[in-house]
CSV table of C-alpha atoms in Angstrom, one decimal:
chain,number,residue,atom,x,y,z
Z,1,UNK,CA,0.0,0.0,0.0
Z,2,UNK,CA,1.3,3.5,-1.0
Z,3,UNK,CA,1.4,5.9,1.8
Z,4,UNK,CA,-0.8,8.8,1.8
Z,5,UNK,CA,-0.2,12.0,1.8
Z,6,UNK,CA,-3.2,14.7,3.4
Z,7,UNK,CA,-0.8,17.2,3.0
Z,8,UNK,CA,-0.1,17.0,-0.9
Z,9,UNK,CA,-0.8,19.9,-2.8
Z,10,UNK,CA,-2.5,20.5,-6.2
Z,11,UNK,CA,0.4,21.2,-9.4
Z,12,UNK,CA,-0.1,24.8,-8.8
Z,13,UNK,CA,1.8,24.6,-5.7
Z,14,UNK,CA,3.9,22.3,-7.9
Z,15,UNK,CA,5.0,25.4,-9.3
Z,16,UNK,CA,5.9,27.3,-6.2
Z,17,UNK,CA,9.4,27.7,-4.8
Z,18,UNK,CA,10.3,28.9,-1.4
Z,19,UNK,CA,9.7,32.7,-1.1
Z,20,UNK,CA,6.2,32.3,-0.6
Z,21,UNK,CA,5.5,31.0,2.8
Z,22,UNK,CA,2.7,29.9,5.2
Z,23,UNK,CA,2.7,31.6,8.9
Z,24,UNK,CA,0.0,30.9,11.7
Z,25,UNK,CA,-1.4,30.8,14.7
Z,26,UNK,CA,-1.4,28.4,17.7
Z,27,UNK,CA,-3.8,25.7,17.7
Z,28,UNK,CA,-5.2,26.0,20.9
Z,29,UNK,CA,-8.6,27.6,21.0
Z,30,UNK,CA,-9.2,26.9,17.0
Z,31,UNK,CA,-12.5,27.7,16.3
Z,32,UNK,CA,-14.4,24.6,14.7
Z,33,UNK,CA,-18.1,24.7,13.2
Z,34,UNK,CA,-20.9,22.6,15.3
Z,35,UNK,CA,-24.0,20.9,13.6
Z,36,UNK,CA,-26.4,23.4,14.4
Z,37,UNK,CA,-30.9,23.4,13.6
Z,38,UNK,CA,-31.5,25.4,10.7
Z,39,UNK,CA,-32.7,29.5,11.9
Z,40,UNK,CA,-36.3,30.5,9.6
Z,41,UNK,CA,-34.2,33.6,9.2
Z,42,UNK,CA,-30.6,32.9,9.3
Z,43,UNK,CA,-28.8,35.7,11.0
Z,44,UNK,CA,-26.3,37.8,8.6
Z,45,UNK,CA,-22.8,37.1,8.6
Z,46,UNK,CA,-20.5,39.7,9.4
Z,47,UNK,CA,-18.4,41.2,6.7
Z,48,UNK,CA,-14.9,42.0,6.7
Z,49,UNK,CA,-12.5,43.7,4.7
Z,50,UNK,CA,-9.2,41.4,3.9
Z,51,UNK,CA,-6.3,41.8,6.0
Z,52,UNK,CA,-2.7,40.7,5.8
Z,53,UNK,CA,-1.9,37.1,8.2
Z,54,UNK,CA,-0.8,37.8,11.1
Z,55,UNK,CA,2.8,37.1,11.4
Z,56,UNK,CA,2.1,33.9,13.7
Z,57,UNK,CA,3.5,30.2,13.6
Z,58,UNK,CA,1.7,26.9,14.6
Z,59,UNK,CA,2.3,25.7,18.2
Z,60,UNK,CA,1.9,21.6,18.0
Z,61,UNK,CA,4.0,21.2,21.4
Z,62,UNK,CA,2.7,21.6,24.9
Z,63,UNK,CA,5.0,23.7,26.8
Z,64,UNK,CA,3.6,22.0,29.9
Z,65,UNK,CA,4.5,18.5,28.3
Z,66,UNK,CA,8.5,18.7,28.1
Z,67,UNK,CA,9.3,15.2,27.3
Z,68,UNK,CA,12.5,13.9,29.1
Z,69,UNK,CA,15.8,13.9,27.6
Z,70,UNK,CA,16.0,10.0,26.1
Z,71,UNK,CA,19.3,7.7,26.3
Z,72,UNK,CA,20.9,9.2,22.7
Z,73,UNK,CA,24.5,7.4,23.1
Z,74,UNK,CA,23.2,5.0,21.2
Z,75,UNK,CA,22.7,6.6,18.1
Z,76,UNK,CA,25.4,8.1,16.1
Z,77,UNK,CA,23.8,8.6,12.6
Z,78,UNK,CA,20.4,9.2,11.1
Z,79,UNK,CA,19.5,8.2,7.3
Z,80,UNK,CA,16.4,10.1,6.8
Z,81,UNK,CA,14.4,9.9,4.1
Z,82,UNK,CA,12.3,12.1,1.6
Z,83,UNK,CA,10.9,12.7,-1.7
Z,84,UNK,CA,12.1,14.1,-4.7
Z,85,UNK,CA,9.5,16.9,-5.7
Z,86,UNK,CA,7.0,18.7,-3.2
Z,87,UNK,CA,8.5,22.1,-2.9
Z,88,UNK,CA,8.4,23.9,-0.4
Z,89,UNK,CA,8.9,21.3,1.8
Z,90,UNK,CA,11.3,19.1,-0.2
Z,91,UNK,CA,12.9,20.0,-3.6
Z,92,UNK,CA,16.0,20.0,-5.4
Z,93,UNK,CA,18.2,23.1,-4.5
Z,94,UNK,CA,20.3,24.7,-7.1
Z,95,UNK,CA,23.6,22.8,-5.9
Z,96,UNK,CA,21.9,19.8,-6.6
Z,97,UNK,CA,21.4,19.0,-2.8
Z,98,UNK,CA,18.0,18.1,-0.7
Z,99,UNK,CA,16.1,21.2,0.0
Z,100,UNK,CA,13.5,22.4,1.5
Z,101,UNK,CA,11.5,22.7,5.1
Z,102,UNK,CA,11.3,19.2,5.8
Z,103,UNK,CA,15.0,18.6,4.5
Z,104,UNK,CA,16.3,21.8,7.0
Z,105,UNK,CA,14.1,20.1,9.9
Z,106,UNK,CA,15.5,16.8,10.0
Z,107,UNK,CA,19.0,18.9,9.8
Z,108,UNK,CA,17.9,20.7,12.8
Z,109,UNK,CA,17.1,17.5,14.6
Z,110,UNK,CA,20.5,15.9,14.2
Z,111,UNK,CA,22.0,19.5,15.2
Z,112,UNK,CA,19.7,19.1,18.6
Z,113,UNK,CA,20.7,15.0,18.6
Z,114,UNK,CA,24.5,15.5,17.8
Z,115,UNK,CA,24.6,13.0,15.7
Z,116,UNK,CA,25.2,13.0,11.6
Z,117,UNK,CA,22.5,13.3,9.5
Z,118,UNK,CA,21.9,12.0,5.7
Z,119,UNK,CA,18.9,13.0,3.3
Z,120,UNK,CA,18.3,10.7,0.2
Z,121,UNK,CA,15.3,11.4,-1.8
Z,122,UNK,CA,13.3,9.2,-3.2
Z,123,UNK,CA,9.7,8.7,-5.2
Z,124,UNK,CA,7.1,9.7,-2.3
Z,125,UNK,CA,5.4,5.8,-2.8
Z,126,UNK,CA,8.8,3.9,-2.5
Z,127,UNK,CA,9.4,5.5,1.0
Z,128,UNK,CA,7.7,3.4,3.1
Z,129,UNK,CA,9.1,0.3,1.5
Z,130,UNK,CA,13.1,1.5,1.7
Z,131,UNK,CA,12.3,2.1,5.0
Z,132,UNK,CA,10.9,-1.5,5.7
Z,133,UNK,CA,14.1,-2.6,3.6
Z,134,UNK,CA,16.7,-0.8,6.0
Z,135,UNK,CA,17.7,1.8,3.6
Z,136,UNK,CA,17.0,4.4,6.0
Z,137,UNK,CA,16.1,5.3,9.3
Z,138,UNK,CA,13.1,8.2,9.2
Z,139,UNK,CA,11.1,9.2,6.9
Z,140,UNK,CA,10.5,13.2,6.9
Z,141,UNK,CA,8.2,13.8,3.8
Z,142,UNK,CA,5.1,15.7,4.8
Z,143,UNK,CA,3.5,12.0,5.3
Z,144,UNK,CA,0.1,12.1,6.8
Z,145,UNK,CA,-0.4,9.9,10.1
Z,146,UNK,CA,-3.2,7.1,9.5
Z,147,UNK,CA,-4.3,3.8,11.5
Z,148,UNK,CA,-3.4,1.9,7.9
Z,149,UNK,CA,0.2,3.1,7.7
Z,150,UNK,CA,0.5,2.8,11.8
Z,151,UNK,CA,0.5,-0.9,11.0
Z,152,UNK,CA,3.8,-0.6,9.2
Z,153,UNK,CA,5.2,1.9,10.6
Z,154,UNK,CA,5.7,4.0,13.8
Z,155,UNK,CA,5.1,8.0,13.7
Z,156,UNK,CA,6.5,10.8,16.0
Z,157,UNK,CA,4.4,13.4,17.8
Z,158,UNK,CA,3.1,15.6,14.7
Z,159,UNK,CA,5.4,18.6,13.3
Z,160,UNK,CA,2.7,20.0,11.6
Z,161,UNK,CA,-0.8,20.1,10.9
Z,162,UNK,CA,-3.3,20.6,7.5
Z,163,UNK,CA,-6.4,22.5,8.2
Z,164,UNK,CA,-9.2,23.0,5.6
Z,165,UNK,CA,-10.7,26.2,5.4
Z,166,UNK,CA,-13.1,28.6,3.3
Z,167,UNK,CA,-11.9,31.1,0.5
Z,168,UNK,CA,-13.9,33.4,-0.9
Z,169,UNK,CA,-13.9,36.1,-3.6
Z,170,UNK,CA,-12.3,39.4,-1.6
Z,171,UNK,CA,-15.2,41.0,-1.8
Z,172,UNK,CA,-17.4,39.1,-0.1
Z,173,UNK,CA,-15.1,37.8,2.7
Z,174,UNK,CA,-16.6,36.8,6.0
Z,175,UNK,CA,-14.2,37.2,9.4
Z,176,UNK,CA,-16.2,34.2,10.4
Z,177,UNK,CA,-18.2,31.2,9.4
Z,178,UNK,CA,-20.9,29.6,10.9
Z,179,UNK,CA,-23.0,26.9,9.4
Z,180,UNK,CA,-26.2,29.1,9.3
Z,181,UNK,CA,-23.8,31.9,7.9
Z,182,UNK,CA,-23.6,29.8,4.9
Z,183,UNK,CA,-27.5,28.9,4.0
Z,184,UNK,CA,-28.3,29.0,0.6
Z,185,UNK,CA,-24.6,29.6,-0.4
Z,186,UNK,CA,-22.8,27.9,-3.2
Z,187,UNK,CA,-19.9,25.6,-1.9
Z,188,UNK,CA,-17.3,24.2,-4.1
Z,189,UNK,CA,-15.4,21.5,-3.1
Z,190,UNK,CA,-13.9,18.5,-4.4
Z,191,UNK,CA,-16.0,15.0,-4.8
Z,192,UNK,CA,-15.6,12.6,-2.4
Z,193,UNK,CA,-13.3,14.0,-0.3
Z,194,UNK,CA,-13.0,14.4,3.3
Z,195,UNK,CA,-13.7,18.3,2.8
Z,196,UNK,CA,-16.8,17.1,1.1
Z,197,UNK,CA,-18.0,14.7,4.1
Z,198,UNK,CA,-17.2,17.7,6.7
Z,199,UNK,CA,-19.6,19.9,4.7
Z,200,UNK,CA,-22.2,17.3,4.5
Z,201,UNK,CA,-22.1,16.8,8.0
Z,202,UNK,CA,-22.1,20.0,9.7
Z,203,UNK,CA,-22.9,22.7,7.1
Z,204,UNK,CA,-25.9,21.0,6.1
Z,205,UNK,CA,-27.8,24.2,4.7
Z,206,UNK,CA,-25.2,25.3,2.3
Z,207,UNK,CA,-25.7,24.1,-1.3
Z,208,UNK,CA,-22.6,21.9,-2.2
Z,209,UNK,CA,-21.2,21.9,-5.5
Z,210,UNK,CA,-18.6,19.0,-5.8
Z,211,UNK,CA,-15.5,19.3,-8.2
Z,212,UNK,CA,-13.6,16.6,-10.0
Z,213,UNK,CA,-10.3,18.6,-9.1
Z,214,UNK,CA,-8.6,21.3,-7.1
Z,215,UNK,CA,-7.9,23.5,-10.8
Z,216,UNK,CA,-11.8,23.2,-11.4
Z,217,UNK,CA,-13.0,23.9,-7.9
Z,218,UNK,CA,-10.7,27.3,-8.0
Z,219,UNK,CA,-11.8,28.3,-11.2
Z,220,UNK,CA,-15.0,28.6,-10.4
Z,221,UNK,CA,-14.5,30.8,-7.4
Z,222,UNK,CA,-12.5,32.9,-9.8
Z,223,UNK,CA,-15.3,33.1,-11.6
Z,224,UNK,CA,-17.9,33.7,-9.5
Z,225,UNK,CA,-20.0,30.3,-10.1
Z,226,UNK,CA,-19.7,29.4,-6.4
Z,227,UNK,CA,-19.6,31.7,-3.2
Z,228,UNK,CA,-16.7,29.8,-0.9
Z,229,UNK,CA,-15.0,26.9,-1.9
Z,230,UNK,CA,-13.6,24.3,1.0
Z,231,UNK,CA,-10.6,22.5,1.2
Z,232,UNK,CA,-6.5,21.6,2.1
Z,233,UNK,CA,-5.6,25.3,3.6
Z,234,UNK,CA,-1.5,24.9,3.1
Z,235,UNK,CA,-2.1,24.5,-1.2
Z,236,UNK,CA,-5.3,27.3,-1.1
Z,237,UNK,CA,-2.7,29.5,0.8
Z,238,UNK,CA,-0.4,28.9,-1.8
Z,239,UNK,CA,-3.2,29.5,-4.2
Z,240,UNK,CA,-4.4,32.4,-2.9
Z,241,UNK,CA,-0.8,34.4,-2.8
Z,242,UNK,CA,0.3,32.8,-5.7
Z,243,UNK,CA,0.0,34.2,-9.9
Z,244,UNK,CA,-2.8,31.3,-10.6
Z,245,UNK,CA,-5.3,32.6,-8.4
Z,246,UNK,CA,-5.2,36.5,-10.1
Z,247,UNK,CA,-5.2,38.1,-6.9
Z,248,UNK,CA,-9.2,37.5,-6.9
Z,249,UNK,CA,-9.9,35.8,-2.9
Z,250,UNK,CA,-8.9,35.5,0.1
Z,251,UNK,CA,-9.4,33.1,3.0
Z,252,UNK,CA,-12.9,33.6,5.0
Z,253,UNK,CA,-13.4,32.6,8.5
Z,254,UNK,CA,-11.1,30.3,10.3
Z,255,UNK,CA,-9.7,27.1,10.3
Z,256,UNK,CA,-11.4,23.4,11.5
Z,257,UNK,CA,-9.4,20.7,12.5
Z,258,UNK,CA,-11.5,18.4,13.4
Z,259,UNK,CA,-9.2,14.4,13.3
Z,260,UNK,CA,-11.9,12.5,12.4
Z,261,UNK,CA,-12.0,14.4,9.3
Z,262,UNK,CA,-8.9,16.1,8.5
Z,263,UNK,CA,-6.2,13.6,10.0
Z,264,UNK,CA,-4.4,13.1,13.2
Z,265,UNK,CA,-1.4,15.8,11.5
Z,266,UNK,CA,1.9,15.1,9.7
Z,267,UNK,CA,4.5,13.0,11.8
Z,268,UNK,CA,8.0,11.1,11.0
Z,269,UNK,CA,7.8,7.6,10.4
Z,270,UNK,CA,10.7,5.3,11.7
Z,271,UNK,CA,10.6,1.1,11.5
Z,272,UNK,CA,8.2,-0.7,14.0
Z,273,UNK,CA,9.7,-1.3,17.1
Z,274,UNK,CA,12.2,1.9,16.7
Z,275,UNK,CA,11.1,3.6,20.0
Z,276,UNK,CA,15.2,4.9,20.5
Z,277,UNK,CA,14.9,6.9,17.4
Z,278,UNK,CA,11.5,7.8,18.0
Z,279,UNK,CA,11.6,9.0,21.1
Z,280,UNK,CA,14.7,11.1,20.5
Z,281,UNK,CA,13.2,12.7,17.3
Z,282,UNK,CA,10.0,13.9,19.8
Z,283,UNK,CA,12.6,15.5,22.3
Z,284,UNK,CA,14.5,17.1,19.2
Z,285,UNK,CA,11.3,18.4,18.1
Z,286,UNK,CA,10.3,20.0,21.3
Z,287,UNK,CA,13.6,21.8,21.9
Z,288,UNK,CA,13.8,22.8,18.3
Z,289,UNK,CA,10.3,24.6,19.0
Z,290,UNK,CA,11.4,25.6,22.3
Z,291,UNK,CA,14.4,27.4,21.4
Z,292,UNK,CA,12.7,29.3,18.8
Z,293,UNK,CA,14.3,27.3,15.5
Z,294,UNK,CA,11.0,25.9,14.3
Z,295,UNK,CA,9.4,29.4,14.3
Z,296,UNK,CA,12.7,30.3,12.6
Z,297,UNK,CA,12.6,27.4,10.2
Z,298,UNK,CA,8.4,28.4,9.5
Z,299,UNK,CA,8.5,32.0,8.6
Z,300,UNK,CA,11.6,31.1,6.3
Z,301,UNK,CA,9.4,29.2,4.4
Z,302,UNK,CA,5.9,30.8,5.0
Z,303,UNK,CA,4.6,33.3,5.7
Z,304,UNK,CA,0.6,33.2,4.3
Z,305,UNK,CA,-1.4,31.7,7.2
Z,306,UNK,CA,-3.2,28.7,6.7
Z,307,UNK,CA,-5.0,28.9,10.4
């Protein structure tokens, strides 16, 4: 079984290099919608002209939670693992060399560990299997945790997370969305997906329109044959700030989360059984956020907020 990957983003973001980047806000307090009986007269949303993100980055540790520093003499390298094309998070550089967010964490990592660190890319569906094979140690590759893949392989705490949210046209751009915001409203999302399922469940009064693909579902919004459209916030940030999207929307309202929709978040995978790696990459993480290098490491990247 291929691996799958929640956070994979549509060939427009294909196209996009670092420069553009995706900032945010802690996760704590997200807002998320609630199944709510339909109002006879719906009360009106709140407008709001668009502003710029807020210069925020994701919190995914609990400062309160400091895990303890694990036995590390025992490691003294680290072959991670990652895939070949999926800027910005991993990409050829111009030297020829691994790049990109995912490649400069696991660097950061083996900085904290003190150990050496190796990167070898490789086609996103063969990681799991050179994994299983001994070929490497981790695999850092934007890889979506899931109960099928926990059966082959173990994950760390998540580094990251992939909300879905709402974009609109600018003009019509709501600081806030409620399910009885969005009665009557033309929603485009893409067919069977998970964004599609959310909508059905708890925006039941909103009149879904479902898309074959994310180029489709965006072009409509361009064109104004659909009010909001609903899905992966990291590629509709990208979207959104990037030449394909002709400066015409901007996100409305703010992000859900929800597990049982979106995923349990993006984690490293190491072999079954691995808890000395494991455990040492979920220390690493935590002091890389705690001394301020993730945030670093984010804004360098991003810097359009996808929370």
């Amino acid at each position: 079984m291929a691996p799958s990957r929640q956070a994979k983003s549509s060939k427009t973001v294909r196209r996009v290099l670092t420069g553009l980047v995706v900032g945010a806000c802690l996760l704590a307090g997200l807002p998320s919608a609630k199944a709510q009986a339909p109002a006879k007269q719906p009360p009106a949303a709140p407008q709001a002209t668009p502003q710029a993100a807020p210069q925020a980055v994701p919190g995914f540790w609990d400062p309160r939670r400091r895990p303890e520093r694990p036995d590390l003499s025992r490691l003294t390298v680290i072959r991670f693992l990652t895939e070949t094309d999926y800027p910005p998070f991993n990409y050829t550089g111009a030297d020829g060399n691994p790049a990109g967010f995912n490649v400069d964490l696991a660097r950061a990592l083996c900085e904290e560990i003190k150990v050496t660190c190796t990167v070898q890319m490789r086609r996103f569906e063969t990681l799991v299997d050179a994994l299983s094979s001994n070929r490497g140690d981790a695999i850092i590759a934007s890889m979506a945790v899931s109960p099928q893949l926990r059966v082959r392989v173990d994950f760390t705490d998540p580094y990251y997370r992939v909300p879905a949210r709402f974009a609109s046209r600018k003009d019509a751009v709501m600081p806030e969305i409620r399910p009885e915001y969005l009665e009557g409203k033309k929603v485009g999302v893409i067919a069977g997906s998970a964004h599609e399922a959310y909508l059905k469940a708890m925006f039941t009064d909103a009149e879904l329109h479902p898309y074959p693909n994310d180029d489709a579902m965006r072009a409509a919004l361009r064109k104004g044959e659909v009010d909001f459209i609903f899905g992966d916030a990291i590629s509709l940030a990208f979207w959104i700030n990037g030449t394909d999207s002709g400066d015409c929307c901007a996100f409305s309202g703010g992000p859900f989360v929800e597990s049982r929709f979106f995923g349990e978040g993006i984690g490293i995978a190491v072999r079954k059984g691995n808890d000395v790696l494991r455990q040492a990459l979920n220390w690493a993480l935590f002091r890389v956020w705690e001394k301020g290098r993730y945030t670093d490491l984010w804004l360098r990247y991003f810097s359009v907020s996808p929370f």
